[in-house]
PDB file of C-alpha atoms in Angstrom:
ATOM      1  CA  MET A1493      16.084  -1.687  59.076  1.00 44.00           C
ATOM      2  CA  HIS A1494      19.309  -0.968  57.213  1.00 44.00           C
ATOM      3  CA  PRO A1495      20.077  -1.004  53.508  1.00 40.00           C
ATOM      4  CA  PRO A1496      21.740  -4.154  52.225  1.00 43.00           C
ATOM      5  CA  HIS A1497      25.507  -4.282  51.975  1.00 40.00           C
ATOM      6  CA  GLY A1498      27.812  -5.678  49.373  1.00 44.00           C
ATOM      7  CA  GLY A1499      26.800  -3.720  46.287  1.00 43.00           C
ATOM      8  CA  GLN A1500      23.158  -4.724  46.047  1.00 43.00           C
ATOM      9  CA  PRO A1501      21.689  -3.480  42.733  1.00 41.00           C
ATOM     10  CA  HIS A1502      18.691  -1.780  44.380  1.00 39.00           C
ATOM     11  CA  PRO A1503      17.757  -0.265  47.730  1.00 38.00           C
ATOM     12  CA  PRO A1504      15.481  -2.101  50.170  1.00 41.00           C
ATOM     13  CA  GLN A1505      11.839  -1.511  49.492  1.00 39.00           C
ATOM     14  CA  LEU A1506       8.805  -0.847  51.661  1.00 41.00           C
ATOM     15  CA  CYS A1507       5.527  -0.561  49.830  1.00 44.00           C
ATOM     16  CA  HIS A1508       2.367   0.480  51.578  1.00 44.00           C
ATOM     17  CA  GLY A1509      -0.773  -0.446  49.677  1.00 46.00           C
ATOM     18  CA  PRO A1510      -4.258   0.929  50.274  1.00 45.00           C
ATOM     19  CA  LEU A1511      -5.494   0.670  53.824  1.00 46.00           C
ATOM     20  CA  GLY A1512      -9.016  -0.229  54.819  1.00 46.00           C
ATOM     21  CA  GLU A1513      -9.525  -2.718  52.027  1.00 55.00           C
ATOM     22  CA  ALA A1514      -9.665  -6.451  52.533  1.00 49.00           C
ATOM     23  CA  ASP A1515      -7.924  -6.927  49.179  1.00 58.00           C
ATOM     24  CA  GLY A1516      -5.263  -4.240  49.773  1.00 72.00           C
ATOM     25  CA  LEU A1517      -1.566  -5.059  49.945  1.00 79.00           C
ATOM     26  CA  GLY A1518      -0.832  -3.711  53.398  1.00 84.00           C
ATOM     27  CA  PHE A1519       2.894  -3.389  54.081  1.00 87.00           C
ATOM     28  CA  VAL A1520       5.324  -5.194  51.766  1.00 90.00           C
ATOM     29  CA  PHE A1521       8.971  -5.330  52.829  1.00 92.00           C
ATOM     30  CA  TRP A1522      11.367  -6.513  50.131  1.00 92.00           C
ATOM     31  CA  ASP A1523      15.127  -7.047  50.266  1.00 94.00           C
ATOM     32  CA  CYS A1524      15.549  -5.461  53.693  1.00 94.00           C
ATOM     33  CA  ASP A1525      17.941  -6.050  56.563  1.00 95.00           C
ATOM     34  CA  PHE A1526      16.148  -6.203  59.912  1.00 95.00           C
ATOM     35  CA  VAL A1527      18.865  -5.537  62.502  1.00 94.00           C
ATOM     36  CA  SER A1528      18.689  -4.424  66.121  1.00 93.00           C
ATOM     37  CA  ASP A1529      20.413  -4.656  69.451  1.00 94.00           C
ATOM     38  CA  CYS A1530      17.085  -5.650  71.070  1.00 93.00           C
ATOM     39  CA  PRO A1531      17.091  -8.958  72.961  1.00 95.00           C
ATOM     40  CA  ALA A1532      16.753 -12.126  70.891  1.00 96.00           C
ATOM     41  CA  GLY A1533      13.167 -13.016  69.979  1.00 94.00           C
ATOM     42  CA  SER A1534      11.700  -9.731  71.238  1.00 92.00           C
ATOM     43  CA  VAL A1535      10.560  -7.971  68.024  1.00 92.00           C
ATOM     44  CA  TYR A1536       7.656  -8.828  65.714  1.00 91.00           C
ATOM     45  CA  LEU A1537       7.561  -8.208  61.979  1.00 91.00           C
ATOM     46  CA  GLY A1538       3.952  -7.053  62.133  1.00 86.00           C
ATOM     47  CA  ARG A1539       0.543  -7.251  63.753  1.00 81.00           C
ATOM     48  CA  PRO A1540      -2.971  -6.502  62.475  1.00 77.00           C
ATOM     49  CA  TRP A1541      -3.354  -2.804  63.220  1.00 74.00           C
ATOM     50  CA  ARG A1542      -6.871  -3.160  61.782  1.00 76.00           C
ATOM     51  CA  PRO A1543      -9.059  -6.229  61.230  1.00 77.00           C
ATOM     52  CA  GLU A1544      -7.774  -6.399  57.641  1.00 78.00           C
ATOM     53  CA  GLY A1545      -4.111  -5.570  58.408  1.00 81.00           C
ATOM     54  CA  LYS A1546      -1.525  -7.243  56.184  1.00 86.00           C
ATOM     55  CA  THR A1547       2.247  -7.530  56.166  1.00 91.00           C
ATOM     56  CA  ALA A1548       4.504  -9.432  53.767  1.00 93.00           C
ATOM     57  CA  VAL A1549       8.248  -9.899  54.227  1.00 96.00           C
ATOM     58  CA  LEU A1550      10.000 -10.959  51.018  1.00 96.00           C
ATOM     59  CA  ASP A1551      13.672 -11.866  50.561  1.00 96.00           C
ATOM     60  CA  CYS A1552      14.771 -10.151  53.777  1.00 96.00           C
ATOM     61  CA  ARG A1553      17.566 -10.806  56.196  1.00 97.00           C
ATOM     62  CA  LEU A1554      16.259 -11.187  59.729  1.00 97.00           C
ATOM     63  CA  GLY A1555      18.341 -10.753  62.864  1.00 97.00           C
ATOM     64  CA  ALA A1556      18.052 -12.810  66.039  1.00 97.00           C
ATOM     65  CA  HIS A1557      15.841 -10.109  67.586  1.00 95.00           C
ATOM     66  CA  ILE A1558      12.879 -11.262  65.432  1.00 95.00           C
ATOM     67  CA  ALA A1559      10.409 -13.348  67.473  1.00 94.00           C
ATOM     68  CA  PRO A1560      10.062 -16.988  66.345  1.00 95.00           C
ATOM     69  CA  GLU A1561       6.349 -16.430  65.614  1.00 92.00           C
ATOM     70  CA  GLY A1562       7.384 -13.588  63.316  1.00 91.00           C
ATOM     71  CA  PHE A1563       4.043 -11.841  63.608  1.00 88.00           C
ATOM     72  CA  SER A1564       1.828 -11.006  66.563  1.00 84.00           C
ATOM     73  CA  PRO A1565      -1.923 -11.152  67.001  1.00 74.00           C
ATOM     74  CA  TRP A1566      -3.576  -7.927  68.171  1.00 69.00           C
ATOM     75  CA  ASN A1567      -4.306  -8.542  71.845  1.00 69.00           C
ATOM     76  CA  ASP A1568      -7.593 -10.438  72.306  1.00 70.00           C
ATOM     77  CA  ARG A1569      -9.314  -9.207  69.146  1.00 67.00           C
ATOM     78  CA  ALA A1570     -11.482 -11.767  67.427  1.00 70.00           C
ATOM     79  CA  ASP A1571     -12.196  -9.657  64.315  1.00 65.00           C
ATOM     80  CA  THR A1572      -8.878 -10.167  62.536  1.00 63.00           C
ATOM     81  CA  ASN A1573     -10.009 -12.943  60.182  1.00 71.00           C
ATOM     82  CA  LEU A1574      -9.176 -10.697  57.199  1.00 73.00           C
ATOM     83  CA  ALA A1575      -5.644 -10.045  58.486  1.00 81.00           C
ATOM     84  CA  ALA A1576      -2.849 -11.803  56.638  1.00 86.00           C
ATOM     85  CA  PHE A1577       0.843 -12.285  57.236  1.00 91.00           C
ATOM     86  CA  ALA A1578       3.170 -13.750  54.639  1.00 94.00           C
ATOM     87  CA  GLU A1579       6.844 -14.468  54.278  1.00 96.00           C
ATOM     88  CA  ALA A1580       9.105 -15.803  51.551  1.00 97.00           C
ATOM     89  CA  GLY A1581      12.830 -16.096  51.043  1.00 97.00           C
ATOM     90  CA  SER A1582      13.895 -14.832  54.460  1.00 96.00           C
ATOM     91  CA  ASN A1583      17.276 -15.809  55.839  1.00 97.00           C
ATOM     92  CA  GLY A1584      19.387 -15.135  58.903  1.00 98.00           C
ATOM     93  CA  PRO A1585      18.988 -16.043  62.576  1.00 97.00           C
ATOM     94  CA  GLY A1586      15.421 -14.707  62.759  1.00 97.00           C
ATOM     95  CA  ALA A1587      14.249 -16.692  59.737  1.00 97.00           C
ATOM     96  CA  VAL A1588      12.725 -19.752  61.375  1.00 96.00           C
ATOM     97  CA  PRO A1589       9.596 -21.810  60.644  1.00 95.00           C
ATOM     98  CA  ARG A1590       6.486 -19.775  61.498  1.00 93.00           C
ATOM     99  CA  PRO A1591       3.113 -20.866  62.893  1.00 90.00           C
ATOM    100  CA  GLY A1592       0.526 -22.166  60.420  1.00 87.00           C
ATOM    101  CA  TRP A1593      -1.385 -18.873  60.339  1.00 85.00           C
ATOM    102  CA  VAL A1594       1.610 -17.180  58.680  1.00 90.00           C
ATOM    103  CA  HIS A1595       1.496 -17.859  54.942  1.00 93.00           C
ATOM    104  CA  ALA A1596       4.729 -19.320  53.587  1.00 96.00           C
ATOM    105  CA  LEU A1597       4.637 -18.047  50.014  1.00 96.00           C
ATOM    106  CA  THR A1598       6.137 -19.936  47.121  1.00 96.00           C
ATOM    107  CA  ALA A1599       8.647 -18.124  44.923  1.00 96.00           C
ATOM    108  CA  SER A1600       5.977 -17.552  42.263  1.00 97.00           C
ATOM    109  CA  GLN A1601       3.465 -16.216  44.821  1.00 95.00           C
ATOM    110  CA  ALA A1602       6.102 -13.855  46.231  1.00 96.00           C
ATOM    111  CA  ALA A1603       6.990 -12.649  42.718  1.00 95.00           C
ATOM    112  CA  GLU A1604       3.327 -11.967  41.939  1.00 94.00           C
ATOM    113  CA  LEU A1605       2.876 -10.026  45.192  1.00 92.00           C
ATOM    114  CA  LEU A1606       6.011  -8.000  44.527  1.00 91.00           C
ATOM    115  CA  THR A1607       4.803  -7.197  40.997  1.00 91.00           C
ATOM    116  CA  ARG A1608       1.464  -5.969  42.386  1.00 89.00           C
ATOM    117  CA  ALA A1609       3.271  -3.894  45.020  1.00 87.00           C
ATOM    118  CA  ARG A1610       5.563  -2.295  42.456  1.00 86.00           C
ATOM    119  CA  CYS A1611       2.618  -1.403  40.222  1.00 84.00           C
ATOM    120  CA  ARG A1612       0.859   0.362  43.087  1.00 77.00           C
ATOM    121  CA  CYS A1613       3.851   2.010  44.696  1.00 73.00           C
ATOM    122  CA  ARG A1614       5.899   3.311  41.784  1.00 64.00           C
ATOM    123  CA  PRO A1615       4.776   6.140  39.528  1.00 54.00           C
TER     124      PRO A1615
END
């Protein structure tokens, strides 16, 4: 992940909400550049590290190395029904339509999530 270029008014953000809670935020990536020299389609944006794992990617630029599914299930686990993956406003070669289990947030849903993340992650 690299900071955006071209005089962006703010640095990229990663917010980590409370873990171990079904209603926690999980990881929220906002305004980030995901770049790599890894092979195309070989990197996932997230996976449920716990049954309730969550990752949201908002307004990010995604390189070709991002897998088309975007997110990965955790092996053969069947207890990830509380896990959630969401994306909104992504662009770049790795920003492609995701499977139905990845939530495509509307602009207003993404704004609400970002507001919650900022409230929890900034003093």
